[in-house]
Amino acid sequence: MSFEIERKWFLKELPEMCKTKAPCDIEQCYIASSPSVRIRKSLEHRDPYKITFKGPGNIKRVEIEENISEETYNKLKTFMVNPKGIISKKFWKFNILGTDLNYEISTVDGMWHYIEVEFKSEEEANNFKPPEWFGTDVTESISIKGYSDLKIKIGKPFNLPEVMFGK
């Protein structure tokens, strides 16, 4: 069984480095929210169409991800929980200097930003000391997963950090 081990933070603002590197545009659609079943389209990636299953959990959870064809993607898209619930992301990936870790920055629906780091173990994740600019750690909250669930229900974007923290 494959596990995803990651931590997440809200970013106060998009870092300067994202303004000098072209983002990858992602369309993310949900077939189910619990467990999470999503499909993604990202034409900038080598494998542009994927289906991902994610189990419950925060730092560590089961993740199964497979490449799919464009035809399968389009067929699965007809099973979306809410056709107005498509999430649009701009995505950047950077290496954490001096390590084999990467951090991934996402702008969600053009309204808010978060950063995530994947780790090889829970111990490594728990011992990681993020730089201050990473912002508020939301790994243990349902915030980002909750955004997907709520957007599926209401069908429109909203500024999640503002809703959660008044920021």
XYZ file of C-alpha atoms in Angstrom, residues 23-80:
58
model
C 3.263 27.941 -13.211
C 1.708 24.670 -14.194
C -2.061 25.055 -14.637
C -4.173 22.304 -13.108
C -7.864 21.501 -13.406
C -9.005 19.347 -10.471
C -12.404 17.640 -10.415
C -13.907 15.500 -7.652
C -15.809 12.275 -8.243
C -16.182 11.697 -4.475
C -15.045 13.533 -1.374
C -14.877 10.839 1.318
C -12.733 9.010 0.490
C -11.341 11.572 -1.909
C -11.461 10.534 -5.567
C -10.246 13.227 -7.906
C -9.146 13.577 -11.481
C -6.638 16.140 -12.703
C -5.641 17.630 -15.991
C -2.266 19.348 -16.276
C -1.000 19.699 -19.817
C 2.413 20.919 -18.601
C 3.201 17.540 -16.978
C 4.671 14.527 -18.755
C 1.569 12.528 -17.765
C -1.201 15.129 -18.049
C -4.227 13.113 -16.847
C -4.410 11.376 -13.463
C -6.898 9.819 -11.084
C -6.089 9.897 -7.370
C -7.690 8.114 -4.426
C -6.867 9.438 -0.942
C -7.872 7.861 2.333
C -8.559 9.585 5.641
C -5.796 11.197 7.672
C -3.702 14.334 7.956
C 0.075 13.860 7.899
C -0.091 10.254 6.645
C -2.778 8.749 4.466
C -3.222 6.135 1.775
C -2.759 7.537 -1.712
C -3.243 5.691 -4.986
C -2.483 7.672 -8.136
C -2.644 6.394 -11.690
C -2.211 7.904 -15.121
C -5.338 7.877 -17.276
C -6.019 8.810 -20.887
C -7.651 12.042 -21.989
C -10.653 9.985 -23.101
C -11.002 8.389 -19.648
C -10.572 11.799 -17.996
C -13.415 13.241 -20.065
C -15.650 10.250 -19.325
C -14.961 10.437 -15.585
C -15.586 14.182 -15.568
C -19.264 13.442 -16.261
C -19.402 11.823 -12.774
C -18.304 14.963 -10.935
